[in-house]
Short mmCIF file of C-alpha atoms in Angstrom, two decimals:
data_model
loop_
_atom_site.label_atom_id
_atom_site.label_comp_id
_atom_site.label_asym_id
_atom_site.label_seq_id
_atom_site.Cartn_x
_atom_site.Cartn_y
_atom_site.Cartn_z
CA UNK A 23 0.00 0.00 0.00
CA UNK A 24 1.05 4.18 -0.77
CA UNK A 25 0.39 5.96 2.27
CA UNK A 26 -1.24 9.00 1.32
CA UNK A 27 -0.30 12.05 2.85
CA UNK A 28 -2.42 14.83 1.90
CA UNK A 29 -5.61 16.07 0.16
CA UNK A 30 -3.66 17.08 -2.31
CA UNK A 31 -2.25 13.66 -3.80
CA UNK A 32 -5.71 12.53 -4.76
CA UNK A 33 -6.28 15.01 -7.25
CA UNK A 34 -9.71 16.73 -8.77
CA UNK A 35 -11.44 13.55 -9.38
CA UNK A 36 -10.10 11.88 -6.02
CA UNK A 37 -11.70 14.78 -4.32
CA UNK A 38 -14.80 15.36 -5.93
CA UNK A 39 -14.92 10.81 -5.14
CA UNK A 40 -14.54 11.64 -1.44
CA UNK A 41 -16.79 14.59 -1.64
CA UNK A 42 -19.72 12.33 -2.92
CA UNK A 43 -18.66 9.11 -0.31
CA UNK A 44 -19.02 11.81 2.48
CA UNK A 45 -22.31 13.31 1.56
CA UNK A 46 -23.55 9.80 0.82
CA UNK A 47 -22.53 8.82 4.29
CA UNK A 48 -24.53 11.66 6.06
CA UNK A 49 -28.10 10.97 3.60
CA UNK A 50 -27.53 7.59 5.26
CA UNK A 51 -26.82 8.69 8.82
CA UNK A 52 -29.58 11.04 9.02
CA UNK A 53 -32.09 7.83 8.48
CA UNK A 54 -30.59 6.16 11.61
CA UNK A 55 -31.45 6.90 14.97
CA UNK A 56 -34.72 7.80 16.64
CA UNK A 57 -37.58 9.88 15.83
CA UNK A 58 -40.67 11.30 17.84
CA UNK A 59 -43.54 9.66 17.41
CA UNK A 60 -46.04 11.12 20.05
CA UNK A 61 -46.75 12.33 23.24
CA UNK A 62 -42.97 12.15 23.82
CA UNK A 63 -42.63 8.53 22.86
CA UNK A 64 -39.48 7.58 20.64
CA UNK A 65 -39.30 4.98 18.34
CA UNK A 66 -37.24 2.45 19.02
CA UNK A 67 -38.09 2.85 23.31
CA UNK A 68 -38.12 -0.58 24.33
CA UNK A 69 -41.10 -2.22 26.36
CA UNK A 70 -39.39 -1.92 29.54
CA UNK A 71 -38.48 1.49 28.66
CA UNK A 72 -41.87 2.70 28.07
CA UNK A 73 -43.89 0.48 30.69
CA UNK A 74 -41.12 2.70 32.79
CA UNK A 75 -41.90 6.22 31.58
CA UNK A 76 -46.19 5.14 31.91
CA UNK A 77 -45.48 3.99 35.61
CA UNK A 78 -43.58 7.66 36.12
CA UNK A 79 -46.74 9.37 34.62
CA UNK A 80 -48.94 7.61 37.11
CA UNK A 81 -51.06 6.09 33.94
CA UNK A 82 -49.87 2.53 34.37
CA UNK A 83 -53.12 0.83 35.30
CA UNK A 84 -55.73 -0.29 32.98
CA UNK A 85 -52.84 -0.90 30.28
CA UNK A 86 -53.07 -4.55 28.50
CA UNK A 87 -50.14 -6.23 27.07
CA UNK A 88 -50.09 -9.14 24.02
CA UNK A 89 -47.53 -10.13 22.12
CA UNK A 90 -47.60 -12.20 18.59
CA UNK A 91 -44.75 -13.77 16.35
CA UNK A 92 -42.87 -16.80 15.14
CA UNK A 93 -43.35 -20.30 17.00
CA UNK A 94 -39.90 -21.17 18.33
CA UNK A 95 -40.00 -24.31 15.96
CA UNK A 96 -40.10 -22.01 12.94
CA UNK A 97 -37.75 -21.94 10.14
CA UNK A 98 -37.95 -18.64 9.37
CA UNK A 99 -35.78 -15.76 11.09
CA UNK A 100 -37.82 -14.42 14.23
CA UNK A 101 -39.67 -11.50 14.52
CA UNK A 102 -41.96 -10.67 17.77
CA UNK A 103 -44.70 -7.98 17.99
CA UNK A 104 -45.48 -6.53 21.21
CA UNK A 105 -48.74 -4.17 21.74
CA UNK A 106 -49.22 -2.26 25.01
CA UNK A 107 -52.81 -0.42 25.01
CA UNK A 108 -54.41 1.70 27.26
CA UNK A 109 -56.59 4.41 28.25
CA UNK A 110 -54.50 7.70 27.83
CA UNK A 111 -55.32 11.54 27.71
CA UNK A 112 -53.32 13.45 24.97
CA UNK A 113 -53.66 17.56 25.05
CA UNK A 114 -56.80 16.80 27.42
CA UNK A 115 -58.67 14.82 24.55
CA UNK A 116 -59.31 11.25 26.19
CA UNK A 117 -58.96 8.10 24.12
CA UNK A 118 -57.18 4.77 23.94
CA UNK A 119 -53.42 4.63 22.86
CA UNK A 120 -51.73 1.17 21.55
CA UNK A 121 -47.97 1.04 21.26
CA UNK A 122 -46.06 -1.49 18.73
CA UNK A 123 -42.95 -2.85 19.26
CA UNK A 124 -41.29 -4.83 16.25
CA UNK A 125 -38.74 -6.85 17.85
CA UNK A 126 -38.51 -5.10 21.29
CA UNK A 127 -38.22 -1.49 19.31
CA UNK A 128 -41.01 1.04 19.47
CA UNK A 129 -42.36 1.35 15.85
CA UNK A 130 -45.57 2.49 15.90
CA UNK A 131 -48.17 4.77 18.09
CA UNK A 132 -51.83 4.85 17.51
CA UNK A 133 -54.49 6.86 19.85
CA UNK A 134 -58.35 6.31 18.69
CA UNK A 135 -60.44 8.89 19.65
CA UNK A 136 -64.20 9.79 19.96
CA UNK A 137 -63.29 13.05 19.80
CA UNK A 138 -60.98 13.43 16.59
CA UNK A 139 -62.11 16.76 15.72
CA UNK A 140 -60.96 18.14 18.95
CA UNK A 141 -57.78 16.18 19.15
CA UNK A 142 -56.48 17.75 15.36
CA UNK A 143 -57.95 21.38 16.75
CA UNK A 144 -55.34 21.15 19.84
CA UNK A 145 -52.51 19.78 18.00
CA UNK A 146 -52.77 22.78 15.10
CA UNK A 147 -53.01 25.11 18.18
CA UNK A 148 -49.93 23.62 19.16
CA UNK A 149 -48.56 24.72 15.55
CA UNK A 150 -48.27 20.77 14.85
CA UNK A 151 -48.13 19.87 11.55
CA UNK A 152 -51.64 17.59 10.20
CA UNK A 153 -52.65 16.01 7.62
CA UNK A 154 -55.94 17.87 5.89
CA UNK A 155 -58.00 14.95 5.65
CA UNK A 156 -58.58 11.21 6.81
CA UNK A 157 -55.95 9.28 5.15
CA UNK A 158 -53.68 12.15 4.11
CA UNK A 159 -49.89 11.50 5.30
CA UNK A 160 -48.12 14.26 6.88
CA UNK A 161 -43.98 13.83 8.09
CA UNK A 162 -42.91 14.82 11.25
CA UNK A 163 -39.68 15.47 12.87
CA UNK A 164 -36.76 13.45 11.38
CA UNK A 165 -39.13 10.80 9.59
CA UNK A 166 -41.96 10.24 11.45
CA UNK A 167 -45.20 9.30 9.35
CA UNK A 168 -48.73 10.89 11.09
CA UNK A 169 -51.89 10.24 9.33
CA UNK A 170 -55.36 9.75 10.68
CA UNK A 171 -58.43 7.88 9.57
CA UNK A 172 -62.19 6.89 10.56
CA UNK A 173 -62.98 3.63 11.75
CA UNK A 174 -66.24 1.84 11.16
CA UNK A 175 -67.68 3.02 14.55
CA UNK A 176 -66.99 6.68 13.82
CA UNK A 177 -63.80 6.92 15.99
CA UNK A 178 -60.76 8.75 14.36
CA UNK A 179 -57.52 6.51 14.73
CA UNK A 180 -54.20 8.83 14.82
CA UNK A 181 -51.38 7.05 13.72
CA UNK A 182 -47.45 8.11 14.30
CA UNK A 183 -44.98 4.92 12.76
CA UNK A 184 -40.96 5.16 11.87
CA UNK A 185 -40.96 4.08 8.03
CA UNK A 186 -37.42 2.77 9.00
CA UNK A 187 -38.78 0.54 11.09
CA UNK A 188 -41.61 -0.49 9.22
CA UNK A 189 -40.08 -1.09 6.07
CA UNK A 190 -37.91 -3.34 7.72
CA UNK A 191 -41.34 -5.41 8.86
CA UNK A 192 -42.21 -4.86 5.09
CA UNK A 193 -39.07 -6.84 3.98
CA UNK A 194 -39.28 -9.78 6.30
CA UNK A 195 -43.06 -10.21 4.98
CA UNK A 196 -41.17 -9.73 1.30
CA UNK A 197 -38.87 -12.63 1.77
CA UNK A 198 -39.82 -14.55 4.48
CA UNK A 199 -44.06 -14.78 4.42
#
């Protein structure tokens, strides 16, 4: 091997060739790491971390737990989905919030509501970007993905999900379903 020992010895092309590897580098790194989801929960919080930060809030109780994934005799790599739910206020409007861990990270927040209408009225007097309309998506912070819909009943179901995290769900389905 040359040891190289400047800038200068790679030349115009060398340069612009490290120019492109470095800016290529930070696209990439600004798709790693966490991003707000809501109410202050970050994807990729694990279980324990969030059952921990509900217990400090005092909103603990009434919270139900199940988990789903691949039987341990299964060929295919694992994958395991853990859902908390339960009863949670968010700006005052009351509803029902379900976290979804994909493989113990936090990848996905949704909070149905009776009261939808007055759930996106706080959050734009909060200056929070929303979607316009039921099944509009909207991006948030780093990456974040926030949409809402209406559910048969009438209820408006506000969804917050890392596409990082989902897509990787997305590609075990793709080669492993």
């Amino acid at each position: 091997f040359r040891q190289v020992d400047s800038m200068s010895s790679f030349g115009p092309r060398g340069c612009v060739i490290l120019a492109l590897v470095v800016s290529c580098v930070g696209v990439r790194c600004g798709a790693r790491g966490t991003t707000r989801l809501c109410e202050g929960f970050q994807s990729y919080q694990t279980p324990e971390e969030v059952r921990a930060e509900l217990a400090g809030r005092g909103v603990a109780s009434g919270w139900e737990e199940k988990t789903e994934g691949t039987a341990p005799d299964d060929r295919r790599p694992p994958y395991k989905f853990t859902h908390l739910s339960g009863p949670l206020q968010l700006s005052g409007i009351a509803g029902r919030l379900t976290l979804t861990f994909y493989n113990g990270r936090l990848m996905e927040t949704r909070f149905l509501t009776e009261e939808g209408n007055d759930y996106i009225a706080a959050l734009r007097n909060q200056g929070a970007t929303t979607p316009q309309k039921p099944g509009e998506e909207v991006v948030l912070d780093r990456r974040t993905k926030f949409r809402f819909d209406i559910d048969a009943n009438g209820n408006t179901v506000f969804t917050w999900y890392d596409p990082k995290l989902m897509d990787e769900w997305k590609d075990w389905i793709k080669y492993h379903a």
